[in-house]
Coordinates of N, CA and C in Angstrom, one line a residue:
A1 N 11.0 60.0 -5.5 CA 9.8 60.4 -6.3 C 8.7 59.6 -5.9
E2 N 7.4 60.0 -5.8 CA 6.3 59.4 -5.3 C 5.5 58.9 -6.5
G3 N 5.0 57.6 -6.3 CA 4.2 56.9 -7.4 C 2.8 57.0 -7.1
T4 N 2.0 56.5 -8.0 CA 0.4 56.4 -7.7 C 0.2 55.2 -7.0
P5 N -0.6 55.4 -5.8 CA -1.0 54.2 -5.1 C -1.8 53.1 -5.8
F6 N -1.7 51.9 -5.4 CA -2.4 50.9 -6.2 C -2.8 49.8 -5.1
V7 N -3.7 48.9 -5.5 CA -4.1 47.9 -4.7 C -4.0 46.5 -5.4
L8 N -3.4 45.5 -4.7 CA -3.2 44.2 -5.3 C -4.2 43.2 -4.6
A9 N -5.0 42.7 -5.4 CA -6.0 41.7 -4.9 C -5.2 40.4 -4.6
P10 N -5.7 39.5 -3.6 CA -5.1 38.3 -3.4 C -4.8 37.4 -4.6
G11 N -3.4 36.9 -4.7 CA -3.0 36.2 -5.7 C -2.7 36.8 -7.0
T12 N -2.6 38.2 -6.9 CA -2.2 38.9 -8.1 C -0.8 39.6 -8.0
S13 N -0.4 40.2 -9.0 CA 0.9 40.9 -8.9 C 0.9 42.1 -9.7
G14 N 1.8 43.0 -9.5 CA 1.8 44.3 -10.2 C 3.3 44.5 -10.4
T15 N 3.5 45.5 -11.5 CA 4.8 45.8 -11.9 C 5.1 47.3 -11.6
L16 N 6.2 47.6 -11.1 CA 6.7 48.9 -10.8 C 7.8 49.4 -11.9
S17 N 7.8 50.4 -12.3 CA 8.8 51.0 -13.3 C 9.5 52.1 -12.6
A18 N 10.9 52.1 -12.7 CA 11.7 53.1 -12.2 C 12.8 53.4 -13.3
S19 N 13.3 54.7 -13.2 CA 14.3 55.1 -14.3 C 15.4 55.7 -13.7
F20 N 16.6 55.8 -14.3 CA 17.7 56.5 -13.9 C 18.3 57.3 -15.1
T21 N 18.5 58.5 -14.8 CA 19.1 59.5 -15.9 C 20.5 59.8 -15.4
A22 N 21.4 59.6 -16.3 CA 22.8 59.9 -16.0 C 23.0 61.4 -16.5
S23 N 22.8 62.4 -15.5 CA 22.9 63.8 -15.9 C 24.3 64.3 -15.8
D24 N 25.1 63.7 -15.2 CA 26.5 64.1 -15.2 C 27.5 63.0 -15.0
S25 N 28.8 63.4 -15.3 CA 29.8 62.3 -15.2 C 30.7 62.3 -14.1
A26 N 30.3 63.1 -13.0 CA 31.2 63.1 -11.9 C 31.3 61.8 -11.1
T27 N 32.4 61.7 -10.4 CA 32.5 60.5 -9.6 C 31.7 60.6 -8.3
P28 N 31.3 59.6 -7.7 CA 31.5 58.2 -8.1 C 30.5 57.9 -9.3
R29 N 30.9 57.0 -10.2 CA 30.1 56.8 -11.4 C 29.2 55.5 -11.1
H30 N 29.5 54.8 -9.9 CA 28.5 53.8 -9.4 C 27.4 54.5 -8.6
R31 N 26.2 54.6 -8.9 CA 25.2 55.3 -8.2 C 24.2 54.3 -7.6
T32 N 23.8 54.6 -6.3 CA 22.9 53.7 -5.6 C 21.8 54.5 -5.1
G33 N 20.7 53.7 -4.7 CA 19.4 54.4 -4.1 C 18.6 53.3 -3.5
T34 N 17.5 53.7 -3.1 CA 16.5 52.7 -2.5 C 15.2 53.1 -2.8
L35 N 14.4 52.0 -3.4 CA 13.1 52.4 -3.7 C 12.2 51.8 -2.5
T36 N 11.4 52.7 -1.9 CA 10.7 52.2 -0.6 C 9.2 52.3 -0.9
L37 N 8.6 51.2 -0.5 CA 7.1 51.1 -0.6 C 6.5 51.0 0.8
A38 N 5.5 51.9 1.0 CA 4.7 52.0 2.3 C 3.5 51.0 2.0
T39 N 3.4 49.8 2.7 CA 2.5 48.8 2.4 C 1.6 48.5 3.7
T40 N 0.5 47.7 3.6 CA -0.2 47.4 4.6 C 0.1 46.0 5.1
D41 N 1.3 45.4 4.6 CA 1.8 44.2 5.1 C 2.4 44.4 6.4
P42 N 1.9 43.7 7.4 CA 2.3 43.9 8.8 C 3.8 43.5 9.0
N43 N 4.3 42.6 8.1 CA 5.7 42.2 8.1 C 6.6 43.0 7.3
N44 N 6.1 43.8 6.4 CA 6.9 44.7 5.4 C 6.1 46.0 5.2
A45 N 6.0 46.7 6.5 CA 5.3 48.0 6.4 C 6.0 48.9 5.5
N46 N 7.4 48.9 5.5 CA 8.3 49.6 4.6 C 9.0 48.9 3.7
L47 N 8.6 48.5 2.6 CA 9.4 47.5 1.7 C 10.4 48.2 1.0
S48 N 11.7 47.9 1.2 CA 12.9 48.5 0.6 C 13.4 47.7 -0.5
I49 N 13.7 48.4 -1.7 CA 14.3 47.5 -2.8 C 15.4 48.5 -3.2
P50 N 16.7 47.8 -3.0 CA 17.9 48.5 -3.5 C 17.9 48.7 -5.0
V51 N 18.4 49.8 -5.5 CA 18.5 50.1 -6.9 C 19.9 50.7 -7.1
S52 N 20.5 50.3 -8.3 CA 21.9 50.9 -8.6 C 22.1 51.1 -10.0
A53 N 23.1 51.8 -10.4 CA 23.4 52.1 -11.9 C 24.9 52.5 -12.0
D54 N 25.4 52.2 -13.2 CA 26.8 52.6 -13.4 C 26.7 53.6 -14.7
I55 N 27.3 54.8 -14.4 CA 27.4 55.7 -15.5 C 28.5 55.4 -16.4
V56 N 28.2 55.2 -17.6 CA 29.4 54.9 -18.7 C 29.8 56.3 -19.4
V57 N 31.0 56.5 -19.4 CA 31.6 57.8 -20.1 C 32.6 57.4 -21.2
C58 N 32.9 58.3 -21.9 CA 34.0 58.2 -22.8 C 35.3 57.9 -22.2
S59 N 36.1 56.9 -22.7 CA 37.5 56.7 -22.0 C 38.5 56.6 -23.2
L60 N 39.5 57.4 -23.3 CA 40.3 57.4 -24.4 C 41.8 57.2 -24.1
S61 N 42.6 56.7 -24.9 CA 44.1 56.6 -24.7 C 44.7 56.9 -26.0
V62 N 46.0 57.3 -26.0 CA 46.7 57.6 -27.2 C 48.0 56.7 -27.2
D63 N 48.4 56.2 -28.4 CA 49.5 55.4 -28.5 C 50.3 55.7 -29.8
P64 N 51.5 56.1 -29.7 CA 52.4 56.4 -28.6 C 52.1 57.7 -27.8
G65 N 52.5 57.8 -26.6 CA 52.3 58.9 -25.9 C 53.2 60.2 -26.3
K66 N 54.0 60.1 -27.1 CA 54.9 61.1 -27.6 C 55.4 60.7 -29.0
L67 N 55.8 61.7 -29.7 CA 56.3 61.5 -31.2 C 57.6 62.2 -31.3
D68 N 58.6 61.3 -31.7 CA 60.0 61.8 -31.9 C 60.3 61.5 -33.4
F69 N 60.4 62.7 -34.1 CA 60.7 62.7 -35.6 C 62.1 62.3 -36.0
G70 N 63.0 62.4 -35.0 CA 64.3 62.1 -35.3 C 65.1 63.2 -36.0
E71 N 66.1 62.9 -37.0 CA 66.7 64.1 -37.7 C 65.9 64.3 -39.0
V72 N 65.5 65.5 -39.3 CA 64.8 65.8 -40.5 C 65.5 66.8 -41.3
A73 N 65.8 66.7 -42.6 CA 66.4 67.5 -43.5 C 65.3 68.6 -44.0
P74 N 65.7 69.8 -44.2 CA 64.7 70.8 -44.8 C 64.2 70.3 -46.1
G75 N 63.1 70.4 -46.5 CA 62.5 70.1 -47.7 C 62.3 68.6 -47.9
A76 N 62.5 67.8 -46.8 CA 62.2 66.4 -46.7 C 61.3 66.1 -45.5
P77 N 60.0 66.5 -45.6 CA 59.1 66.3 -44.5 C 58.9 64.9 -44.0
V78 N 58.7 64.7 -42.7 CA 58.5 63.4 -42.1 C 57.2 63.5 -41.4
T79 N 56.3 62.5 -41.7 CA 55.0 62.3 -41.1 C 54.9 61.2 -40.1
L80 N 54.5 61.4 -38.9 CA 54.2 60.4 -37.9 C 52.8 60.4 -37.4
S81 N 52.4 59.2 -37.1 CA 51.0 59.1 -36.6 C 50.8 58.5 -35.2
L82 N 49.9 58.8 -34.5 CA 49.5 58.2 -33.3 C 48.2 57.8 -33.3
D83 N 47.8 56.8 -32.6 CA 46.4 56.2 -32.6 C 45.6 56.7 -31.4
I84 N 44.4 57.1 -31.7 CA 43.5 57.4 -30.5 C 42.6 56.1 -30.4
N85 N 42.6 55.6 -29.2 CA 41.8 54.5 -28.9 C 40.7 54.7 -27.9
T86 N 39.6 54.1 -28.2 CA 38.5 54.2 -27.2 C 38.2 52.9 -26.6
S87 N 37.9 53.0 -25.2 CA 37.6 51.8 -24.4 C 36.4 51.0 -25.0
S88 N 36.6 49.7 -25.0 CA 35.4 48.9 -25.4 C 34.3 48.9 -24.5
E89 N 34.5 49.3 -23.2 CA 33.4 49.5 -22.3 C 33.0 50.8 -22.0
G90 N 33.4 51.9 -22.8 CA 33.1 53.3 -22.6 C 31.9 53.6 -23.5
A91 N 31.6 54.9 -23.4 CA 30.6 55.5 -24.3 C 31.2 56.1 -25.5
L92 N 30.3 56.8 -26.2 CA 30.8 57.4 -27.6 C 31.8 58.5 -27.3
C93 N 32.8 58.6 -27.9 CA 33.9 59.7 -27.6 C 33.8 60.6 -28.9
V94 N 34.1 62.0 -28.4 CA 34.2 63.0 -29.5 C 35.4 63.8 -29.2
I95 N 36.1 63.9 -30.4 CA 37.3 64.8 -30.3 C 36.9 66.2 -30.9
S96 N 36.7 67.2 -30.0 CA 36.1 68.4 -30.5 C 37.2 69.3 -31.2
S97 N 38.4 69.1 -30.9 CA 39.5 69.9 -31.7 C 40.7 69.3 -31.5
I98 N 41.6 69.4 -32.5 CA 43.0 69.0 -32.6 C 43.8 70.1 -33.0
S99 N 44.8 70.4 -32.2 CA 45.6 71.6 -32.6 C 47.0 71.4 -32.1
L100 N 47.9 72.4 -32.5 CA 49.3 72.4 -32.0 C 49.3 73.6 -31.0
R101 N 49.9 73.4 -29.9 CA 50.1 74.4 -28.9 C 50.7 75.6 -29.5
P102 N 50.3 76.8 -29.1 CA 50.9 78.1 -29.7 C 52.5 78.1 -29.6
D103 N 53.0 77.6 -28.6 CA 54.6 77.7 -28.4 C 55.2 76.5 -29.2
S104 N 54.5 75.8 -30.1 CA 55.2 74.7 -30.8 C 56.1 75.4 -32.0
D105 N 57.0 74.6 -32.3 CA 57.9 75.1 -33.4 C 57.1 75.1 -34.7
P106 N 57.3 76.2 -35.6 CA 56.5 76.3 -36.8 C 56.8 75.2 -37.8
G107 N 57.8 74.4 -37.6 CA 58.0 73.3 -38.4 C 57.1 72.2 -38.4
F108 N 56.4 72.2 -37.2 CA 55.4 71.1 -37.0 C 54.1 71.5 -37.7
A109 N 53.3 70.6 -38.1 CA 52.0 70.8 -38.9 C 51.1 69.6 -38.6
L110 N 49.8 69.9 -38.7 CA 48.8 68.8 -38.6 C 48.7 68.2 -39.9
G111 N 48.4 66.9 -39.9 CA 48.1 66.1 -41.1 C 46.8 66.3 -41.6
P112 N 46.4 65.6 -42.8 CA 45.1 65.7 -43.3 C 44.1 64.8 -42.7
D113 N 42.8 65.0 -43.0 CA 41.7 64.2 -42.4 C 41.7 64.0 -41.0
L114 N 41.8 65.0 -40.2 CA 41.7 65.0 -38.8 C 40.3 64.5 -38.3
P115 N 40.3 63.7 -37.4 CA 38.9 63.2 -36.9 C 38.3 64.1 -35.9
V116 N 37.9 65.4 -36.3 CA 37.4 66.4 -35.5 C 35.8 66.3 -35.5
D117 N 35.2 66.5 -34.4 CA 33.8 66.4 -34.2 C 33.3 65.0 -34.8
M118 N 33.9 64.0 -34.8 CA 33.5 62.7 -35.2 C 33.2 61.8 -33.9
G119 N 32.1 61.1 -34.0 CA 31.8 60.2 -32.9 C 32.6 58.9 -33.1
L120 N 33.4 58.7 -32.0 CA 34.2 57.4 -32.0 C 33.6 56.4 -31.1
A121 N 33.1 55.3 -31.8 CA 32.4 54.3 -31.1 C 33.3 53.5 -30.1
P122 N 32.8 52.9 -29.1 CA 33.6 52.2 -28.1 C 34.3 51.0 -28.9
G123 N 35.7 50.8 -28.5 CA 36.5 49.8 -29.0 C 37.0 50.2 -30.4
T124 N 37.1 51.5 -30.8 CA 37.6 51.7 -32.1 C 39.0 52.5 -31.9
Q125 N 39.6 52.6 -33.1 CA 40.9 53.2 -33.2 C 41.0 54.1 -34.4
I126 N 41.6 55.3 -34.3 CA 41.7 56.2 -35.4 C 43.0 56.8 -35.4
P127 N 43.7 57.0 -36.5 CA 45.0 57.6 -36.6 C 45.0 59.2 -36.6
V128 N 45.9 59.8 -36.1 CA 46.1 61.3 -36.1 C 47.6 61.5 -36.7
A129 N 47.7 62.2 -37.9 CA 49.0 62.4 -38.4 C 49.5 63.9 -38.0
T130 N 50.9 63.9 -37.9 CA 51.6 65.1 -37.6 C 52.9 65.2 -38.4
I131 N 53.2 66.4 -39.0 CA 54.3 66.5 -39.9 C 55.4 67.4 -39.3
F132 N 56.7 67.2 -39.6 CA 57.7 68.1 -39.3 C 58.4 68.4 -40.6
N133 N 58.6 69.6 -40.9 CA 59.2 70.0 -42.1 C 59.9 71.4 -41.9
P134 N 61.2 71.4 -41.5 CA 61.9 72.6 -41.2 C 62.1 73.4 -42.5
A135 N 62.1 74.7 -42.4 CA 62.2 75.5 -43.6 C 63.7 75.7 -43.9
R136 N 64.6 75.7 -42.9 CA 66.0 75.7 -43.2 C 66.7 75.2 -42.0
V137 N 68.2 75.1 -42.2 CA 69.0 74.7 -41.1 C 69.3 76.0 -40.4
H138 N 68.9 76.2 -39.2 CA 69.3 77.1 -38.3 C 69.1 76.8 -36.9
L139 N 69.9 77.6 -36.0 CA 69.8 77.2 -34.6 C 68.4 77.6 -34.0
P140 N 68.0 76.8 -32.9 CA 68.5 75.6 -32.4 C 68.1 74.4 -33.4
L141 N 69.0 73.4 -33.4 CA 68.7 72.3 -34.2 C 67.7 71.4 -33.6
S142 N 67.6 71.3 -32.2 CA 66.5 70.6 -31.6 C 65.2 71.5 -31.5
R143 N 64.1 70.9 -32.0 CA 62.8 71.5 -31.9 C 61.8 70.7 -31.1
T144 N 60.8 71.5 -30.6 CA 59.9 70.7 -29.7 C 58.4 71.3 -30.1
G145 N 57.4 70.7 -29.8 CA 56.1 71.1 -30.0 C 55.0 70.2 -29.1
T146 N 53.8 70.5 -29.2 CA 52.8 69.8 -28.4 C 51.5 69.7 -29.2
L147 N 51.1 68.5 -29.4 CA 49.9 68.2 -30.1 C 48.8 68.1 -29.0
V148 N 47.6 68.8 -29.1 CA 46.6 69.0 -28.1 C 45.2 68.4 -28.7
L149 N 44.7 67.5 -27.9 CA 43.2 67.0 -28.2 C 42.3 67.4 -27.2
A150 N 41.3 68.1 -27.6 CA 40.1 68.4 -26.7 C 39.1 67.3 -26.9
T151 N 38.7 66.6 -25.8 CA 37.8 65.5 -25.9 C 36.7 65.7 -24.9
N152 N 35.8 64.6 -24.9 CA 34.7 64.5 -24.0 C 35.0 63.5 -22.9
D153 N 36.2 63.1 -22.8 CA 36.7 62.2 -21.7 C 36.7 62.9 -20.3
P154 N 35.9 62.6 -19.5 CA 35.9 63.4 -18.2 C 37.2 63.4 -17.4
L155 N 37.9 62.3 -17.6 CA 39.1 62.2 -16.8 C 40.3 62.9 -17.4
Q156 N 40.2 63.1 -18.8 CA 41.3 63.9 -19.6 C 40.7 64.7 -20.6
P157 N 39.9 65.8 -20.3 CA 39.3 66.6 -21.4 C 40.4 67.2 -22.3
T158 N 41.6 67.4 -21.9 CA 42.6 67.8 -22.8 C 43.8 66.8 -22.7
I159 N 44.1 66.3 -23.8 CA 45.3 65.4 -23.9 C 46.5 66.1 -24.7
E160 N 47.6 66.1 -24.1 CA 48.8 66.8 -24.7 C 49.8 65.7 -25.0
I161 N 50.3 65.6 -26.3 CA 51.2 64.7 -26.8 C 52.5 65.5 -27.1
P162 N 53.6 65.3 -26.4 CA 54.9 66.0 -26.8 C 55.4 65.6 -28.1
L163 N 56.0 66.5 -28.8 CA 56.6 66.4 -30.1 C 58.1 66.8 -30.1
S164 N 59.0 65.9 -30.8 CA 60.3 66.5 -30.7 C 61.0 66.2 -32.0
A165 N 61.9 67.0 -32.6 CA 62.6 66.7 -33.8 C 64.0 67.4 -33.8
R166 N 64.8 66.9 -34.6 CA 66.2 67.6 -34.8 C 66.3 67.9 -36.2
I167 N 66.8 69.2 -36.6 CA 67.0 69.5 -37.9 C 68.3 68.9 -38.4
R168 N 68.3 68.3 -39.5 CA 69.7 67.7 -40.0 C 70.5 68.7 -40.6
S169 N 71.8 68.8 -40.1 CA 72.7 69.8 -40.6 C 73.9 69.0 -41.3
E170 N 74.2 69.5 -42.5 CA 75.4 68.9 -43.1 C 76.6 70.0 -42.9
C171 N 76.5 70.8 -42.0 CA 77.6 71.7 -41.8 C 78.8 70.9 -41.0
R172 N 79.9 71.1 -41.4 CA 81.1 70.5 -40.8 C 82.2 71.5 -40.7
L173 N 82.5 72.0 -39.6 CA 83.4 73.1 -39.4 C 84.8 72.6 -39.0
T174 N 85.9 73.4 -39.5 CA 87.1 73.2 -39.0 C 87.6 74.6 -38.8
V175 N 88.7 74.8 -38.0 CA 89.3 76.1 -37.7 C 90.7 76.0 -37.9
A176 N 91.3 77.1 -38.6 CA 92.7 77.1 -38.8 C 93.3 78.6 -38.4
P177 N 94.2 78.7 -37.7 CA 94.8 77.7 -36.8 C 93.9 77.2 -35.8
E178 N 94.2 76.1 -35.0 CA 93.3 75.5 -34.1 C 93.4 76.5 -32.8
S179 N 94.3 77.2 -32.6 CA 94.3 78.1 -31.4 C 94.8 79.5 -31.9
L180 N 94.7 80.5 -31.1 CA 95.1 81.8 -31.5 C 96.0 82.4 -30.2
N181 N 97.3 82.6 -30.6 CA 98.2 83.1 -29.5 C 98.6 84.5 -29.8
F182 N 98.2 85.4 -29.0 CA 98.6 86.8 -29.2 C 100.0 87.1 -28.7
G183 N 100.7 86.1 -28.2 CA 102.0 86.5 -27.8 C 102.2 87.5 -26.6
Q184 N 103.3 88.2 -26.6 CA 103.5 89.2 -25.5 C 102.8 90.5 -25.9
V185 N 102.0 91.0 -25.0 CA 101.3 92.3 -25.3 C 101.6 93.3 -24.3
M186 N 102.1 94.5 -24.7 CA 102.5 95.6 -23.9 C 101.2 96.3 -23.3
I187 N 101.4 96.8 -22.1 CA 100.3 97.6 -21.5 C 99.9 98.7 -22.3
E188 N 98.5 98.9 -22.4 CA 97.8 99.8 -23.1 C 98.1 99.8 -24.8
T189 N 98.4 98.5 -25.1 CA 98.4 98.3 -26.6 C 97.5 97.1 -26.8
T190 N 97.2 96.9 -28.1 CA 96.3 95.9 -28.6 C 96.9 95.0 -29.5
A191 N 96.7 93.7 -29.4 CA 97.2 92.8 -30.4 C 95.9 92.2 -31.1
T192 N 96.1 91.9 -32.5 CA 95.1 91.2 -33.2 C 95.5 90.1 -33.7
G193 N 94.6 89.1 -34.1 CA 94.9 87.8 -34.8 C 93.7 87.4 -35.5
T194 N 93.8 86.5 -36.4 CA 92.7 85.9 -37.2 C 92.7 84.5 -37.2
V195 N 91.6 83.9 -37.4 CA 91.5 82.4 -37.7 C 90.5 82.2 -38.8
R196 N 90.6 81.2 -39.5 CA 89.8 80.9 -40.6 C 88.8 79.8 -40.2
I197 N 87.6 80.0 -40.4 CA 86.5 79.1 -40.1 C 86.1 78.5 -41.4
I198 N 86.3 77.1 -41.6 CA 86.1 76.6 -42.9 C 84.9 75.5 -42.7
N199 N 84.0 75.7 -43.8 CA 82.9 74.7 -44.0 C 83.3 73.7 -44.8
N200 N 83.6 72.4 -44.3 CA 83.9 71.3 -45.0 C 82.7 70.4 -45.4
G201 N 81.6 70.9 -45.1 CA 80.4 70.0 -45.1 C 79.7 70.2 -46.5
K202 N 78.5 69.5 -46.5 CA 77.6 69.6 -47.8 C 76.5 70.6 -47.6
G203 N 76.5 71.3 -46.5 CA 75.4 72.1 -46.4 C 75.9 73.5 -45.7
P204 N 74.9 74.5 -45.6 CA 75.5 75.7 -45.1 C 75.6 75.7 -43.5
C205 N 76.4 76.5 -43.0 CA 76.7 76.7 -41.5 C 76.2 78.0 -41.0
E206 N 75.4 77.9 -40.1 CA 75.1 79.1 -39.4 C 75.8 79.4 -38.1
I207 N 76.4 80.6 -37.9 CA 77.4 80.8 -36.8 C 76.8 82.0 -36.0
T208 N 76.4 81.8 -34.8 CA 75.8 82.9 -34.0 C 76.4 82.8 -32.6
G209 N 76.0 83.8 -31.7 CA 76.4 83.9 -30.4 C 78.0 83.9 -30.3
M210 N 78.7 84.7 -31.0 CA 80.1 84.9 -31.0 C 80.5 85.5 -29.6
A211 N 81.4 85.1 -28.9 CA 81.8 85.6 -27.6 C 83.2 85.2 -27.2
L212 N 83.7 86.1 -26.4 CA 85.0 85.6 -25.8 C 84.7 85.2 -24.2
A213 N 85.3 84.1 -23.8 CA 85.2 83.7 -22.4 C 86.4 83.6 -21.8

């Protein structure tokens, strides 16, 4: 950019002002330039002054990087939290949305008081709670989900945190007899046999996927 010409009398000085506007967060974030003055000084006809600036952006991290709820019984919800941390040397961070990815198990839910659309100052920490509460014991017992944070961190605008849990089952099965022997079976005849499946546990048992191999 060109400035207004001026004249310095002998023994005087003047002040030049320059500015830098951080219009984007693209790398490199260390920006450089040169301020050049055309002068009548025979030794410095083109006086060059290096200029530089460092763009400061939001920098986020989450701890822990995944949440494992362990075994959870229906009707006994478990809540776990992770911390969103902002770098002490970064800029103001904003979490624009917190959600569960659509393919997450329906037993997972978001906790209360989510820090959405809040400005997080550099060097701060804020918790985010997630709940797992299975409706009943049914297969599969292992469940997964994903917590998704939309942020203004240019390096990770979307942060995904894996969720895992296992439904606690009090089902305990035994079979009587332990094996089924059809004995000798004539060609073009059918033999039948039965087994008893007994639930010796304290909770219901779901039996699916019956097949002969």
